[in-house]
Coordinates of C-alpha atoms in Angstrom, one line a residue:
Chain L
M1 CA -22.5 203.7 81.6
F2 CA -25.9 204.4 79.5
N3 CA -26.2 202.1 76.2
R4 CA -28.4 204.2 73.8
G5 CA -28.4 200.6 71.5
R6 CA -29.8 199.0 74.1
L7 CA -33.1 202.0 74.3
I8 CA -33.0 201.8 70.5
I9 CA -33.9 198.2 71.4
A10 CA -36.3 198.9 74.1
R11 CA -37.7 201.6 72.0
Q12 CA -38.1 199.3 68.3
R13 CA -39.7 195.6 70.8
R14 CA -42.1 198.1 71.9
Q15 CA -42.4 199.9 67.9
L16 CA -43.5 203.3 69.3
S17 CA -41.5 206.0 67.1
K18 CA -39.7 208.8 68.8
K19 CA -41.9 211.3 68.8
E20 CA -44.3 208.5 70.1
L21 CA -42.1 207.5 73.5
A22 CA -40.8 211.2 73.9
E23 CA -44.6 212.4 74.5
K24 CA -45.4 208.9 76.8
A25 CA -42.4 209.8 79.0
K26 CA -42.3 213.4 79.0
V27 CA -39.4 214.0 77.5
S28 CA -39.1 216.5 74.4
Q29 CA -38.0 214.7 71.8
V30 CA -34.9 216.7 70.6
T31 CA -33.7 215.7 74.5
L32 CA -34.3 211.8 73.4
T33 CA -32.6 212.3 69.2
R34 CA -29.9 213.1 71.4
I35 CA -29.8 210.5 73.5
E36 CA -30.4 207.9 70.8
T37 CA -27.7 209.4 68.1
G38 CA -24.7 209.8 71.1
L39 CA -24.7 213.7 71.1
T40 CA -26.2 213.1 75.1
E41 CA -23.4 210.6 76.5
D42 CA -24.8 210.9 80.2
P43 CA -28.7 210.8 79.7
E44 CA -29.2 212.1 83.5
E45 CA -31.1 209.1 85.9
A46 CA -34.5 210.7 85.8
T47 CA -35.3 210.7 82.2
I48 CA -33.5 207.2 81.4
S49 CA -36.0 206.7 84.3
A50 CA -38.7 208.2 82.5
L51 CA -37.9 206.2 79.1
A52 CA -37.6 203.0 81.4
S53 CA -40.7 203.2 82.8
A54 CA -42.7 204.8 79.4
L55 CA -40.8 201.5 78.4
N56 CA -41.9 198.8 80.5
Y57 CA -38.0 198.2 80.6
P58 CA -36.2 197.5 83.7
V59 CA -33.6 200.8 84.2
E60 CA -30.5 197.7 85.3
F61 CA -31.5 197.4 80.8
F62 CA -29.9 200.5 79.5
Y63 CA -27.1 200.5 81.1
L64 CA -25.6 196.5 79.5
D65 CA -23.1 195.7 77.5
D66 CA -24.1 196.3 73.9
C67 CA -26.8 193.9 72.2
E68 CA -26.1 191.8 68.6
V69 CA -27.9 193.9 66.1
L70 CA -29.2 191.6 63.8
Q71 CA -28.9 193.3 60.2
T72 CA -32.2 193.3 58.0
E73 CA -29.7 192.1 55.0
S74 CA -29.8 189.6 57.5
A75 CA -32.9 187.9 58.8
S76 CA -35.2 186.5 55.3
F77 CA -37.8 188.2 55.6
R78 CA -40.3 186.0 53.9
S79 CA -43.1 189.4 53.4
L80 CA -40.2 192.0 53.7
S81 CA -42.3 194.7 51.4
S82 CA -45.6 194.6 53.3
L83 CA -43.7 195.5 56.2
T84 CA -43.6 198.6 58.0
A85 CA -40.3 199.8 59.1
K86 CA -42.0 199.4 63.2
Q87 CA -43.2 195.6 62.8
R88 CA -39.3 195.3 60.8
D89 CA -37.1 196.4 63.4
A90 CA -39.7 195.2 66.3
A91 CA -39.0 191.7 64.6
L92 CA -35.3 192.8 64.2
A93 CA -35.1 193.9 67.8
A94 CA -36.8 190.8 69.2
A95 CA -34.1 188.7 67.5
S96 CA -31.4 190.7 69.7
L97 CA -33.2 189.4 72.4
A98 CA -33.3 186.2 71.4
F99 CA -29.8 186.2 71.5
E100 CA -28.6 187.5 74.9
F101 CA -31.6 184.7 75.8
S102 CA -30.3 181.7 73.7
D103 CA -26.6 182.7 74.9
W104 CA -28.2 182.8 79.1
V105 CA -29.6 179.7 78.5
S106 CA -26.2 177.4 76.6
N107 CA -24.5 178.5 79.4
R108 CA -26.3 176.8 81.2
F109 CA -27.2 173.9 79.8
N110 CA -26.5 171.2 76.9
L111 CA -28.8 171.9 73.9
P112 CA -28.5 169.9 70.4
P113 CA -26.1 171.1 68.2
S114 CA -27.0 172.6 63.9
D115 CA -27.6 169.2 62.2
I116 CA -28.3 171.7 59.4
V117 CA -26.8 170.8 56.2
D118 CA -25.5 173.0 53.3
L119 CA -28.0 172.5 50.2
R120 CA -27.4 175.5 48.4
H121 CA -26.8 174.4 44.8
E122 CA -30.2 171.8 45.1
D123 CA -33.3 171.9 43.3
P124 CA -36.1 172.9 46.0
R125 CA -37.7 170.1 45.9
A126 CA -34.4 167.8 45.8
A127 CA -33.3 170.0 48.8
A128 CA -36.6 168.4 50.9
G129 CA -35.6 165.2 50.1
A130 CA -32.2 165.6 50.7
L131 CA -32.6 166.9 53.6
R132 CA -35.8 164.4 55.2
R133 CA -32.9 161.5 54.1
C134 CA -30.3 163.2 55.8
W135 CA -32.6 163.5 59.1
G136 CA -34.0 160.1 58.7
L137 CA -37.4 160.6 58.2
G138 CA -37.5 159.1 54.8
S139 CA -41.6 159.8 53.2
K140 CA -43.2 160.1 56.9
P141 CA -45.4 162.8 58.3
V142 CA -43.7 165.4 60.6
L143 CA -45.9 165.1 63.7
N144 CA -43.9 168.4 65.0
L145 CA -41.9 170.0 63.6
I146 CA -40.8 172.1 66.1
N147 CA -39.6 170.0 67.5
V148 CA -37.6 168.4 64.7
L149 CA -35.9 171.9 64.7
E150 CA -34.9 171.6 67.8
A151 CA -33.1 168.7 67.6
K152 CA -31.7 169.7 64.6
G153 CA -30.2 172.3 66.7
V154 CA -32.5 175.3 65.8
R155 CA -33.1 177.4 67.5
V156 CA -37.3 178.9 67.7
F157 CA -38.5 181.5 69.4
S158 CA -42.0 183.2 68.3
L159 CA -43.3 186.6 67.5
S160 CA -45.9 188.1 69.2
E161 CA -46.5 190.6 66.6
R162 CA -50.5 190.1 66.8
N163 CA -50.1 191.8 63.1
K164 CA -50.1 189.3 59.9
N165 CA -47.5 191.0 58.3
V166 CA -44.6 189.7 59.8
D167 CA -44.7 185.5 58.7
A168 CA -41.9 184.3 59.9
F169 CA -37.3 185.3 59.7
S170 CA -34.4 182.6 59.8
C171 CA -30.7 183.8 60.2
W172 CA -27.8 182.0 60.8
R173 CA -25.6 183.6 64.0
G174 CA -22.0 181.8 63.5
K175 CA -22.8 178.0 63.9
T176 CA -26.3 178.2 65.2
P177 CA -29.6 178.9 62.8
F178 CA -32.9 180.7 64.2
I179 CA -36.0 180.8 63.7
F180 CA -39.0 182.6 64.5
L181 CA -42.5 182.5 64.4
N182 CA -45.7 183.6 64.8
T183 CA -47.7 182.6 66.4
F184 CA -50.7 185.1 65.7
K185 CA -51.2 183.2 62.7
S186 CA -53.1 179.3 62.0
A187 CA -51.1 176.1 63.5
E188 CA -50.8 174.8 59.6
R189 CA -49.6 178.4 58.1
S190 CA -47.3 178.6 60.8
R191 CA -46.0 174.6 60.4
F192 CA -45.1 175.9 57.4
D193 CA -44.3 178.6 57.5
A194 CA -41.7 177.3 59.9
A195 CA -40.8 174.9 56.8
H196 CA -39.8 177.8 54.5
E197 CA -38.1 178.8 57.3
I198 CA -35.8 175.5 56.8
G199 CA -35.4 175.8 52.8
H200 CA -33.4 179.3 53.4
L201 CA -31.1 177.9 56.3
V202 CA -30.5 174.8 54.5
M203 CA -30.4 176.9 50.5
H204 CA -29.6 180.3 51.2
R205 CA -28.0 180.7 53.4
H206 CA -26.0 183.9 51.7
G207 CA -28.9 185.1 49.7
V208 CA -30.2 187.9 49.7
A209 CA -33.1 188.7 51.6
G210 CA -36.3 189.7 49.9
D211 CA -35.8 188.3 46.5
R212 CA -38.2 186.9 45.4
N213 CA -37.0 183.9 43.7
L214 CA -35.5 183.2 46.9
E215 CA -39.0 183.0 48.5
K216 CA -41.1 180.6 45.7
E217 CA -38.0 178.6 45.8
A218 CA -38.0 178.6 49.9
D219 CA -42.1 177.4 49.5
Q220 CA -41.4 174.9 46.6
F221 CA -39.1 173.6 49.0
A222 CA -41.4 174.0 52.2
A223 CA -43.9 171.9 50.0
A224 CA -42.4 169.1 49.2
F225 CA -40.6 168.6 53.3
L226 CA -43.8 168.9 54.7
V227 CA -45.7 167.1 51.5
P228 CA -43.3 164.7 50.7
P229 CA -44.9 164.3 46.7
E230 CA -44.1 160.1 47.3
D231 CA -46.4 159.7 50.7
L232 CA -49.0 161.8 49.0
I233 CA -49.9 159.8 45.7
C234 CA -49.4 157.1 48.2
H235 CA -52.8 158.0 50.7
L236 CA -54.7 160.4 48.5
P237 CA -53.5 159.5 45.0
S238 CA -57.3 161.9 44.2
V239 CA -59.1 164.0 45.3
G240 CA -63.2 165.2 44.6
S241 CA -64.1 167.1 46.7
V242 CA -62.2 170.1 49.6
S243 CA -64.0 167.4 52.0
Q244 CA -61.5 165.1 51.1
L245 CA -58.8 167.6 51.7
V246 CA -60.6 169.0 54.7
S247 CA -60.6 164.8 56.0
G248 CA -56.6 164.0 54.4
K249 CA -54.6 167.5 55.3
K250 CA -54.6 166.1 59.6
R251 CA -52.2 163.2 57.9
W252 CA -49.5 166.1 56.9
G253 CA -50.8 168.7 59.4
V254 CA -50.5 170.9 56.1
S255 CA -53.5 174.2 55.4
V256 CA -56.4 172.7 52.9
A257 CA -54.7 175.4 50.2
A258 CA -51.7 173.8 50.6
L259 CA -51.9 169.9 50.2
A260 CA -54.5 171.4 47.6
R261 CA -51.1 173.1 45.9
N262 CA -49.5 170.0 46.6
L263 CA -51.4 168.0 44.3
F264 CA -51.3 169.8 41.5
E265 CA -47.8 170.0 41.6
A266 CA -47.6 166.4 41.8
G267 CA -50.1 166.6 38.7
L268 CA -52.8 164.2 41.4
V269 CA -55.4 167.3 40.0
S270 CA -55.7 168.7 36.8
D271 CA -55.2 172.4 35.8
W272 CA -59.5 172.4 35.6
H273 CA -59.0 170.8 38.7
Y274 CA -56.9 173.1 41.0
R275 CA -59.0 176.3 39.8
E276 CA -62.8 174.4 41.0
L277 CA -60.4 173.7 44.0
C278 CA -59.1 176.6 44.4
K279 CA -62.8 178.7 44.2
R280 CA -64.2 176.3 47.0
I281 CA -61.6 176.5 49.0
S282 CA -62.2 180.4 48.5
A283 CA -65.9 180.5 48.8
L284 CA -65.8 178.6 51.9
G285 CA -63.6 180.9 53.5
Y286 CA -60.9 178.2 53.9
R287 CA -58.3 180.8 53.5
T288 CA -59.1 182.9 56.1
K289 CA -60.2 180.4 58.7
E290 CA -58.6 177.0 59.3
P291 CA -61.0 173.9 58.9
A292 CA -61.1 171.0 61.4
P293 CA -57.5 172.8 62.4
M294 CA -54.9 172.0 63.9
A295 CA -53.0 172.0 68.0
R296 CA -50.6 174.1 67.5
E297 CA -47.2 172.8 68.3
G298 CA -45.4 173.7 71.1
S299 CA -41.3 173.9 71.9
M300 CA -39.8 170.6 73.5
L301 CA -36.8 172.4 74.2
W302 CA -38.4 175.7 75.8
R303 CA -40.8 173.5 77.9
K304 CA -37.6 171.1 79.2
V305 CA -35.5 174.4 80.0
F306 CA -38.3 175.6 82.1
E307 CA -39.3 172.1 83.8
F308 CA -35.3 172.3 85.2
L309 CA -35.2 175.7 85.8
W310 CA -38.4 175.8 88.0
K311 CA -37.2 171.9 90.2
D312 CA -34.8 174.7 91.2
R313 CA -37.1 177.4 92.1
V314 CA -36.4 179.6 88.9
G315 CA -39.5 181.0 86.5
K316 CA -39.6 183.5 84.0
E317 CA -39.9 186.4 86.6
A318 CA -36.4 185.0 87.9
V319 CA -34.9 184.7 84.2
A320 CA -36.3 188.1 83.4
K321 CA -34.5 189.7 86.7
S322 CA -31.5 187.9 85.6
L323 CA -30.8 189.0 81.8
C324 CA -32.7 192.8 83.5
W325 CA -35.6 192.2 80.7
P326 CA -39.0 192.6 81.4
T327 CA -40.9 189.5 82.5
D328 CA -43.2 189.9 78.9
E329 CA -40.6 190.1 77.1
I330 CA -39.8 186.3 78.1
V331 CA -43.2 185.0 76.9
A332 CA -43.2 187.4 74.1
L333 CA -40.4 185.3 72.4
V334 CA -41.3 181.6 74.5
G335 CA -44.5 181.8 75.5
G336 CA -46.4 180.8 72.6
L337 CA -44.1 178.1 71.7
Y338 CA -44.5 177.4 75.4
G339 CA -47.5 177.5 77.3
D340 CA -46.9 176.6 81.1
T341 CA -44.1 179.5 81.6
N342 CA -47.2 181.5 83.0
Q343 CA -48.1 178.8 85.3
S344 CA -45.2 178.0 86.3
A345 CA -43.9 181.2 87.2
V346 CA -46.7 181.1 89.2
R347 CA -45.8 178.2 91.1
A348 CA -42.1 180.1 91.3
E349 CA -43.3 183.4 93.0
R350 CA -45.9 182.1 95.3
P351 CA -44.2 181.9 98.6
S352 CA -44.7 177.7 100.1
L353 CA -46.9 177.3 102.7
K354 CA -46.9 175.8 105.6
V355 CA -49.3 173.9 107.6
I356 CA -49.0 173.9 111.9
Chain H
M1 CA -36.4 132.1 70.3
S2 CA -33.5 130.7 70.8
K3 CA -32.7 129.7 74.2
P4 CA -29.8 131.6 75.9
A5 CA -26.5 129.6 75.9
E6 CA -24.0 130.1 77.5
R7 CA -21.4 132.8 76.4
L8 CA -20.1 135.6 77.5
V9 CA -22.2 139.3 77.6
I10 CA -20.8 143.0 77.9
S11 CA -22.9 145.9 78.8
S12 CA -21.1 147.7 80.8
T13 CA -19.9 151.4 79.5
D14 CA -15.9 150.8 79.7
G15 CA -16.4 146.6 79.1
V16 CA -18.4 147.6 75.9
E17 CA -16.0 149.7 74.9
L18 CA -12.7 147.7 75.3
A19 CA -14.6 144.6 73.7
L20 CA -15.5 146.1 70.6
Q21 CA -11.7 148.6 70.0
E22 CA -10.3 144.4 70.1
I23 CA -12.4 143.8 67.3
G24 CA -11.8 147.1 65.1
L25 CA -15.1 149.1 66.7
S26 CA -15.7 151.7 68.9
T27 CA -19.5 152.6 70.6
E28 CA -19.6 155.5 68.2
V29 CA -19.4 153.0 64.8
V30 CA -21.9 150.9 66.6
R31 CA -24.4 153.6 67.1
E32 CA -24.1 155.4 63.3
I33 CA -24.7 152.1 61.6
A34 CA -28.2 151.1 64.1
I35 CA -29.6 154.4 63.5
A36 CA -29.1 154.1 60.3
A37 CA -30.2 150.5 59.3
A38 CA -33.4 152.1 62.0
S39 CA -33.9 155.4 60.4
A40 CA -34.0 154.0 56.5
R41 CA -37.0 151.8 57.9
N42 CA -38.4 155.3 57.2
D43 CA -38.4 155.6 53.6
A44 CA -40.8 152.3 52.5
L45 CA -44.2 153.5 51.2
P46 CA -46.9 151.7 51.3
V47 CA -46.5 150.4 47.6
D48 CA -43.6 149.3 48.7
P49 CA -43.0 145.3 48.5
S50 CA -44.6 143.9 52.4
S51 CA -40.3 143.7 52.6
A52 CA -39.4 146.9 51.4
A53 CA -39.1 148.5 55.3
G54 CA -36.7 145.1 56.7
L55 CA -34.4 145.6 53.2
L56 CA -33.8 148.9 53.3
S57 CA -32.5 148.6 57.0
Y58 CA -30.7 145.8 56.1
I59 CA -29.4 147.9 52.6
H60 CA -28.1 151.0 54.9
G61 CA -27.4 148.7 57.7
V62 CA -24.2 147.2 55.8
R63 CA -23.6 150.2 53.6
T64 CA -23.3 152.1 57.1
V65 CA -20.5 148.6 58.5
R66 CA -18.7 149.7 55.4
L67 CA -18.6 153.4 55.3
S68 CA -17.8 153.2 58.6
L69 CA -14.5 150.4 58.3
L70 CA -13.3 151.1 55.6
P71 CA -11.4 154.0 56.2
L72 CA -10.5 152.9 59.4
G73 CA -7.4 150.9 56.9
G74 CA -6.6 147.1 56.7
W75 CA -10.5 146.2 56.0
K76 CA -11.8 145.5 53.2
V77 CA -15.4 144.4 50.8
S78 CA -16.7 140.4 51.4
R79 CA -19.0 139.3 49.2
E80 CA -18.1 135.3 48.9
K81 CA -20.9 133.3 48.5
N82 CA -23.3 136.1 48.7
V83 CA -23.3 136.6 52.1
E84 CA -22.3 140.3 52.6
S85 CA -19.2 141.5 54.7
T86 CA -17.0 143.5 55.6
I87 CA -13.3 141.5 56.1
H88 CA -10.1 142.4 57.6
H89 CA -7.3 139.7 57.1
E90 CA -4.8 140.8 59.8
R91 CA -7.4 140.9 62.8
G92 CA -9.1 138.1 61.4
I93 CA -12.2 139.4 61.6
Q94 CA -14.8 139.4 59.6
V95 CA -18.5 142.5 60.3
C96 CA -21.8 141.1 58.9
F97 CA -24.7 143.3 59.4
Q98 CA -27.8 141.6 60.9
N99 CA -31.9 142.7 61.7
V100 CA -32.6 140.8 64.5
Y101 CA -36.3 140.8 66.8
Q102 CA -34.7 141.5 69.4
A103 CA -31.1 143.0 70.3
C104 CA -29.6 142.4 74.0
G105 CA -32.7 141.2 75.2
P106 CA -32.3 138.2 77.6
N107 CA -32.5 135.5 75.1
D108 CA -30.7 135.1 71.7
P109 CA -30.9 137.3 68.9
E110 CA -33.1 135.8 66.4
A111 CA -32.6 136.9 62.7
I112 CA -35.8 138.2 60.6
S113 CA -35.1 136.1 58.2
N114 CA -32.9 132.7 57.7
K115 CA -30.0 132.1 57.4
G116 CA -28.8 130.4 53.8
P117 CA -26.4 127.9 53.4
A118 CA -23.6 130.4 52.5
A119 CA -24.1 131.7 56.1
R120 CA -24.7 128.2 57.9
E121 CA -20.6 127.8 56.2
L122 CA -18.7 131.6 56.7
V123 CA -20.1 131.1 60.5
N124 CA -18.6 127.5 61.2
S125 CA -15.5 128.1 59.2
G126 CA -14.3 130.5 61.8
Q127 CA -16.9 129.6 64.6
I128 CA -15.7 126.5 65.2
G129 CA -11.7 125.4 63.0
L130 CA -13.5 124.3 61.0
F131 CA -10.9 125.3 58.3
D132 CA -11.1 122.6 54.9
D133 CA -13.8 124.0 53.9
A134 CA -14.1 127.5 54.8
S135 CA -13.9 129.3 51.4
S136 CA -10.2 130.7 49.8
A137 CA -12.3 133.7 48.7
T138 CA -11.9 134.4 53.6
R139 CA -9.4 132.7 54.8
D140 CA -6.4 134.7 55.2
A141 CA -2.8 133.7 53.4
I142 CA -1.9 131.0 56.7
G143 CA -5.3 129.6 56.2
R144 CA -7.2 130.7 59.0
A145 CA -10.8 132.0 58.4
P146 CA -11.5 135.0 60.3
V147 CA -14.5 134.8 63.5
V148 CA -17.2 136.2 62.3
W149 CA -19.3 138.8 64.6
L150 CA -22.7 140.3 63.6
V151 CA -24.2 143.7 63.8
C152 CA -28.1 143.2 65.4
V153 CA -29.9 145.7 65.2
S154 CA -33.4 145.7 66.1
V155 CA -36.5 148.2 66.1
Y156 CA -39.6 148.2 67.9
E157 CA -41.7 151.2 68.7
G158 CA -38.8 153.4 68.0
M159 CA -36.4 151.6 70.8
V160 CA -33.5 150.9 68.7
Q161 CA -31.2 147.9 70.0
A162 CA -27.8 146.7 68.7
E163 CA -25.7 144.4 70.2
V164 CA -21.8 143.0 68.3
S165 CA -22.4 139.5 68.7
C166 CA -20.1 135.8 67.8
P167 CA -22.8 133.7 67.0
K168 CA -21.4 129.6 67.7
A169 CA -22.5 127.5 64.4
F170 CA -26.3 127.3 63.7
D171 CA -29.5 125.2 63.9
G172 CA -31.1 125.8 60.5
G173 CA -31.8 128.8 59.0
Q174 CA -31.0 130.8 62.9
F175 CA -28.0 131.2 65.2
D176 CA -27.0 128.3 67.3
G177 CA -26.0 129.9 70.1
F178 CA -23.0 132.9 70.7
S179 CA -19.4 132.6 71.9
K180 CA -19.2 136.5 73.1
R181 CA -22.2 139.5 73.0
I182 CA -21.6 142.8 73.6
F183 CA -25.1 144.9 74.5
V184 CA -23.8 148.2 72.3
M185 CA -27.3 150.7 72.6
S186 CA -30.4 150.7 73.9
E187 CA -32.3 154.2 73.0
Q188 CA -35.6 156.0 73.1
L189 CA -34.6 157.2 69.2
S190 CA -36.4 160.1 68.9
N191 CA -36.3 160.3 64.6
V192 CA -37.4 156.4 64.2
S193 CA -41.4 156.2 63.2
R194 CA -43.4 155.1 66.3
K195 CA -46.7 154.1 66.4
D196 CA -49.0 156.8 67.1
N197 CA -51.7 158.4 65.9
D198 CA -51.8 156.3 62.2
G199 CA -48.8 154.5 63.2
D200 CA -47.1 156.3 60.3
D201 CA -45.7 160.1 62.3
I202 CA -42.2 160.4 63.1
V203 CA -41.9 161.9 66.7
F204 CA -38.6 163.5 68.0
D205 CA -37.1 163.7 71.5
V206 CA -34.9 167.1 71.7
P207 CA -31.7 166.1 74.2
V208 CA -31.5 168.6 76.9
T209 CA -29.0 168.1 80.0
R210 CA -27.5 170.6 82.8
K211 CA -24.1 172.3 82.3

């Protein structure tokens, strides 16, 4: 039976309007609207084939069970106002696919269970400290935040949206927390986004999406989680110049601008000095191009999963086929976090040669 | 480093669980104690006294021993002569937490801090039967002194090791042999500070296994 919900998901993933898809598939817009609204329950095979081809999705995808759809209010978008409807829907549709992929993996592998505590009544900075203690982090820097999240049961996916409007978002699916990160941004920014989303997961499980106060709280949480004030005082008690920030930021893996803000919040620079640092950071172009950029964090969980699969000669194409997805959707969800999927897939698909 | 003395070493999974059960512990409880003690080291700051990491580890080790055992019933906090332990009179067992240089190693565990006269007396009274010298607070109703067991934990480069061992006696400030050693855990812990980069980063492992 044709599943119209899946057609909508696929169209949203490709960021196409109905009009654009109809033109691309060479079907009438009325026909497409009737299919999507359910007025045409059983579309002709040729129509489905044309739509599938235009979307670059396998036809089988449209005959599977319903996709779990994430509602806008269930996801914590950081800057909902700057998002276009297309960008928002594409991100939400990515979550639907991520849930399917997560189920596929969970059926085959034992993954870490969630260890996200409920800190909804805590002040953001106190919550950051409490979570650090709970996870045994103390006040030490975290080398790879994605690995920490994965070890604590968060499923981390990438949003390869090729735009900066979608920062990141998080959501709960039953007892499993999910975080989606925009890998189009700098590694430092992506790390801050991840910490920001942890803040939402621990403090705002039942919060209202897009609430400015909640966003501010999540920012405060992220700053304190990545740069514990006591560690900052120990290692960077005084700062005179931006160059000191550039060398100092490596310890905590944050942007120069974020570190300056942390110094101000910790009372290590005056209001005047902070504003001067901000002006200098802007003048040097560090807000758009991070100096001394850190390496992008990778996923250990997806790497391990694909390494196990590769031992069975299963590459990403085979996984995509099993899910009835186009391969690029696997790449979009985990490719930004696990750079070797292309390589392993190529290895998996290449026939082995024998020397006779 | 103490030389290996004549003693029973238990390291098989079933043997460890059984031996721990006999003294009212379990692998899970000991593991929890070891992780708490190891993780607590990360709370130490460079401005703290140089002994902070070990002290925090000790505090959290003792705390977790008690938080794990007290709810089980029969266990009580003992501070007799300033020796922090958790005691079960009916079982005749007294559990102390101890940071050591290396647990589960070929040599007997060696306490990082030397033991004082009260700890020596505690061990001697329970293990050698010097009932006349044992203090009244740790004795049971018929005057027996409890057997002392040590939860020994070591952390080195992210490797956390824990054993539960029964010391025979003391030689100066150190243990002089063990009658039984139960090797409980030897794990590369994910959330324990390692010597990566500046020696100050936290590295996590993500456990993934096939179903």
